[in-house]
Amino acid sequence: EYTEFKAKVLKQAGIKVFHGLDATELHKNFYSNAFDTIIFQFPHSGSREGINEINANYVLVKKFITSASYILKTAGAILITIVDSDFYNNIFRFDELAEELGISHPVKYTFDPNDYPEYEHTMTHQEESGIDDYSKFATYEFRIGIRAVYLTTLLMFLDWHMSQTIFLQNTKKNC
């Protein structure tokens, strides 16, 4: 109910609010070059189970950055805020992730929820906040360079091309 109330307030202020979007498939819902900044506050996969022996939260953020880069303007930024602790830093490994994706290493900023009086963190399936037990938070700013935009656009085209090729092959079989 509270989330619906906040969404209604935002809509009344003229802000577009979207529900039910998969953060790893943003490019399927928006045009390329649609946003200057894309923010993911306290990402969590909802699971502690690994995916192919890789932490599920690492995989989530990797897929998010990849998808967001398709719809980000060339000079845009991706901001991700996490609890600033060794535990979470070892889960997300942002420098390693940047290397793997071929993007610049992120710039780290302190995030203090108290600087935003209206900010309230809630967990997806619980009423309480998952950050109440922590006092240090950080926002990481990723910039996607021209090379990375080119590579992700190429990968997106190849993915689309392969799906079209499969579709056409299946269509020919039915003729």
Tab-separated table of C-alpha atoms in Angstrom:
chain	number	residue	atom	x	y	z
A	1	GLU	CA	0.000	0.000	0.000
A	2	TYR	CA	2.775	2.442	0.905
A	3	THR	CA	4.566	1.824	-2.392
A	4	GLU	CA	1.341	2.394	-4.317
A	5	PHE	CA	0.796	5.654	-2.402
A	6	LYS	CA	4.344	6.859	-3.228
A	7	ALA	CA	3.853	5.904	-6.901
A	8	LYS	CA	0.610	7.897	-6.984
A	9	VAL	CA	2.357	10.958	-5.503
A	10	LEU	CA	5.119	10.693	-8.110
A	11	LYS	CA	2.590	10.336	-10.948
A	12	GLN	CA	0.713	13.420	-9.721
A	13	ALA	CA	4.026	15.301	-9.922
A	14	GLY	CA	4.273	14.331	-13.606
A	15	ILE	CA	6.871	11.585	-13.140
A	16	LYS	CA	6.490	8.359	-15.081
A	17	VAL	CA	6.378	5.342	-12.777
A	18	PHE	CA	6.850	1.820	-14.074
A	19	HIS	CA	6.034	-1.374	-12.194
A	20	GLY	CA	7.086	-4.939	-12.776
A	21	LEU	CA	10.159	-4.217	-14.877
A	22	ASP	CA	13.006	-6.699	-14.886
A	23	ALA	CA	16.182	-4.712	-14.185
A	24	THR	CA	18.123	-7.139	-16.374
A	25	GLU	CA	15.870	-6.534	-19.391
A	26	LEU	CA	15.389	-2.759	-19.460
A	27	HIS	CA	16.415	-2.665	-23.124
A	28	LYS	CA	13.250	-4.625	-23.967
A	29	ASN	CA	11.056	-1.857	-22.519
A	30	PHE	CA	12.762	1.378	-23.590
A	31	TYR	CA	14.387	2.910	-26.665
A	32	SER	CA	18.145	3.298	-26.949
A	33	ASN	CA	19.585	6.617	-25.728
A	34	ALA	CA	16.481	7.142	-23.559
A	35	PHE	CA	18.101	8.084	-20.232
A	36	ASP	CA	20.841	10.335	-18.885
A	37	THR	CA	21.044	8.444	-15.584
A	38	ILE	CA	19.803	5.051	-14.437
A	39	ILE	CA	19.803	4.290	-10.704
A	40	PHE	CA	19.591	0.948	-8.911
A	41	GLN	CA	19.317	1.414	-5.142
A	42	PHE	CA	20.440	-1.577	-3.072
A	43	PRO	CA	20.160	-4.323	-5.699
A	44	HIS	CA	19.500	-7.798	-4.358
A	45	SER	CA	18.677	-10.939	-6.287
A	46	GLY	CA	16.571	-12.351	-3.465
A	47	SER	CA	18.815	-15.391	-3.343
A	48	ARG	CA	22.088	-16.403	-1.785
A	49	GLU	CA	22.417	-19.278	-4.235
A	50	GLY	CA	25.094	-18.952	-6.867
A	51	ILE	CA	24.593	-19.123	-10.613
A	52	ASN	CA	27.288	-21.340	-12.118
A	53	GLU	CA	29.234	-20.821	-8.881
A	54	ILE	CA	29.039	-17.016	-9.214
A	55	ASN	CA	27.171	-14.952	-6.613
A	56	ALA	CA	23.614	-14.266	-7.819
A	57	ASN	CA	23.888	-10.574	-6.885
A	58	TYR	CA	27.018	-10.186	-9.012
A	59	VAL	CA	25.144	-11.766	-11.933
A	60	LEU	CA	22.145	-9.490	-11.319
A	61	VAL	CA	24.247	-6.316	-11.392
A	62	LYS	CA	26.227	-7.490	-14.422
A	63	LYS	CA	23.015	-8.123	-16.377
A	64	PHE	CA	21.567	-4.813	-15.140
A	65	ILE	CA	24.570	-2.785	-16.307
A	66	THR	CA	24.571	-4.581	-19.658
A	67	SER	CA	20.862	-3.928	-20.192
A	68	ALA	CA	21.036	-0.341	-18.918
A	69	SER	CA	23.910	0.436	-21.279
A	70	TYR	CA	21.586	-0.194	-24.244
A	71	ILE	CA	19.197	2.562	-23.160
A	72	LEU	CA	21.689	4.996	-21.645
A	73	LYS	CA	22.705	8.140	-23.519
A	74	THR	CA	26.353	8.128	-24.592
A	75	ALA	CA	27.499	10.483	-21.829
A	76	GLY	CA	25.115	8.968	-19.276
A	77	ALA	CA	25.750	7.354	-15.922
A	78	ILE	CA	24.634	4.237	-14.108
A	79	LEU	CA	24.448	4.650	-10.323
A	80	ILE	CA	24.318	1.677	-7.964
A	81	THR	CA	24.045	2.103	-4.192
A	82	ILE	CA	25.014	-0.664	-1.784
A	83	VAL	CA	25.879	-1.129	1.868
A	84	ASP	CA	29.530	-0.085	2.169
A	85	SER	CA	31.026	-3.106	3.908
A	86	ASP	CA	33.625	-5.733	3.056
A	87	PHE	CA	30.859	-8.320	2.795
A	88	TYR	CA	28.890	-6.420	0.124
A	89	ASN	CA	31.980	-5.130	-1.650
A	90	ASN	CA	33.131	-8.754	-2.019
A	91	ILE	CA	29.745	-9.749	-3.417
A	92	PHE	CA	29.527	-7.047	-6.072
A	93	ARG	CA	33.243	-6.644	-6.914
A	94	PHE	CA	32.545	-3.561	-9.037
A	95	ASP	CA	36.127	-3.099	-10.263
A	96	GLU	CA	36.234	-6.698	-11.476
A	97	LEU	CA	32.802	-6.269	-13.034
A	98	ALA	CA	33.924	-3.130	-14.891
A	99	GLU	CA	36.938	-4.998	-16.266
A	100	GLU	CA	34.751	-7.895	-17.371
A	101	LEU	CA	32.296	-5.570	-19.140
A	102	GLY	CA	35.013	-3.399	-20.684
A	103	ILE	CA	33.824	-0.202	-19.009
A	104	SER	CA	35.653	2.307	-16.829
A	105	HIS	CA	36.080	1.564	-13.154
A	106	PRO	CA	33.341	3.174	-11.083
A	107	VAL	CA	33.742	6.294	-8.997
A	108	LYS	CA	32.656	5.765	-5.384
A	109	TYR	CA	30.607	8.344	-3.443
A	110	THR	CA	29.289	8.232	0.096
A	111	PHE	CA	25.516	7.818	0.256
A	112	ASP	CA	23.739	9.043	3.376
A	113	PRO	CA	19.991	8.329	3.396
A	114	ASN	CA	19.598	11.137	5.953
A	115	ASP	CA	20.504	13.633	3.211
A	116	TYR	CA	17.181	12.705	1.572
A	117	PRO	CA	14.401	13.250	4.151
A	118	GLU	CA	11.780	11.564	1.955
A	119	TYR	CA	13.961	8.529	1.206
A	120	GLU	CA	12.716	5.294	2.699
A	121	HIS	CA	14.241	1.936	1.967
A	122	THR	CA	11.972	-1.100	1.976
A	123	MET	CA	12.621	-4.653	0.937
A	124	THR	CA	10.582	-6.226	-1.841
A	125	HIS	CA	8.724	-8.796	0.229
A	126	GLN	CA	9.050	-7.372	3.735
A	127	GLU	CA	7.889	-4.286	5.556
A	128	GLU	CA	11.153	-3.555	7.362
A	129	SER	CA	14.226	-2.031	5.810
A	130	GLY	CA	17.201	-4.179	4.963
A	131	ILE	CA	19.618	-1.326	5.655
A	132	ASP	CA	18.583	-0.473	9.225
A	133	ASP	CA	21.449	-2.535	10.653
A	134	TYR	CA	24.070	-0.592	8.691
A	135	SER	CA	25.488	2.914	8.900
A	136	LYS	CA	27.793	3.168	5.856
A	137	PHE	CA	26.567	3.204	2.262
A	138	ALA	CA	28.174	3.996	-1.072
A	139	THR	CA	26.971	4.887	-4.538
A	140	TYR	CA	29.095	3.708	-7.447
A	141	GLU	CA	28.965	5.698	-10.667
A	142	PHE	CA	29.648	3.813	-13.882
A	143	ARG	CA	30.225	5.637	-17.158
A	144	ILE	CA	29.730	3.687	-20.335
A	145	GLY	CA	32.258	4.724	-22.974
A	146	ILE	CA	31.812	4.811	-26.739
A	147	ARG	CA	33.618	1.456	-27.106
A	148	ALA	CA	31.304	-0.213	-24.587
A	149	VAL	CA	28.213	1.306	-26.240
A	150	TYR	CA	29.412	0.004	-29.607
A	151	LEU	CA	30.039	-3.473	-28.200
A	152	THR	CA	26.707	-3.709	-26.385
A	153	THR	CA	24.862	-2.421	-29.464
A	154	LEU	CA	26.638	-5.032	-31.565
A	155	LEU	CA	25.766	-7.766	-29.070
A	156	MET	CA	22.144	-6.598	-28.978
A	157	PHE	CA	21.995	-6.645	-32.791
A	158	LEU	CA	23.525	-10.123	-32.934
A	159	ASP	CA	21.055	-11.341	-30.303
A	160	TRP	CA	18.168	-9.842	-32.307
A	161	HIS	CA	19.567	-11.203	-35.578
A	162	MET	CA	19.864	-14.702	-34.121
A	163	SER	CA	16.279	-14.599	-32.829
A	164	GLN	CA	15.069	-13.425	-36.260
A	165	THR	CA	17.090	-16.125	-38.006
A	166	ILE	CA	15.616	-18.802	-35.772
A	167	PHE	CA	12.141	-17.362	-36.321
A	168	LEU	CA	12.583	-17.369	-40.095
A	169	GLN	CA	13.934	-20.903	-40.077
A	170	ASN	CA	10.966	-22.061	-38.032
A	171	THR	CA	8.623	-20.202	-40.369
A	172	LYS	CA	10.139	-21.897	-43.429
A	173	LYS	CA	9.586	-25.313	-41.876
A	174	ASN	CA	5.894	-24.554	-41.525
A	175	CYS	CA	5.479	-23.536	-45.191
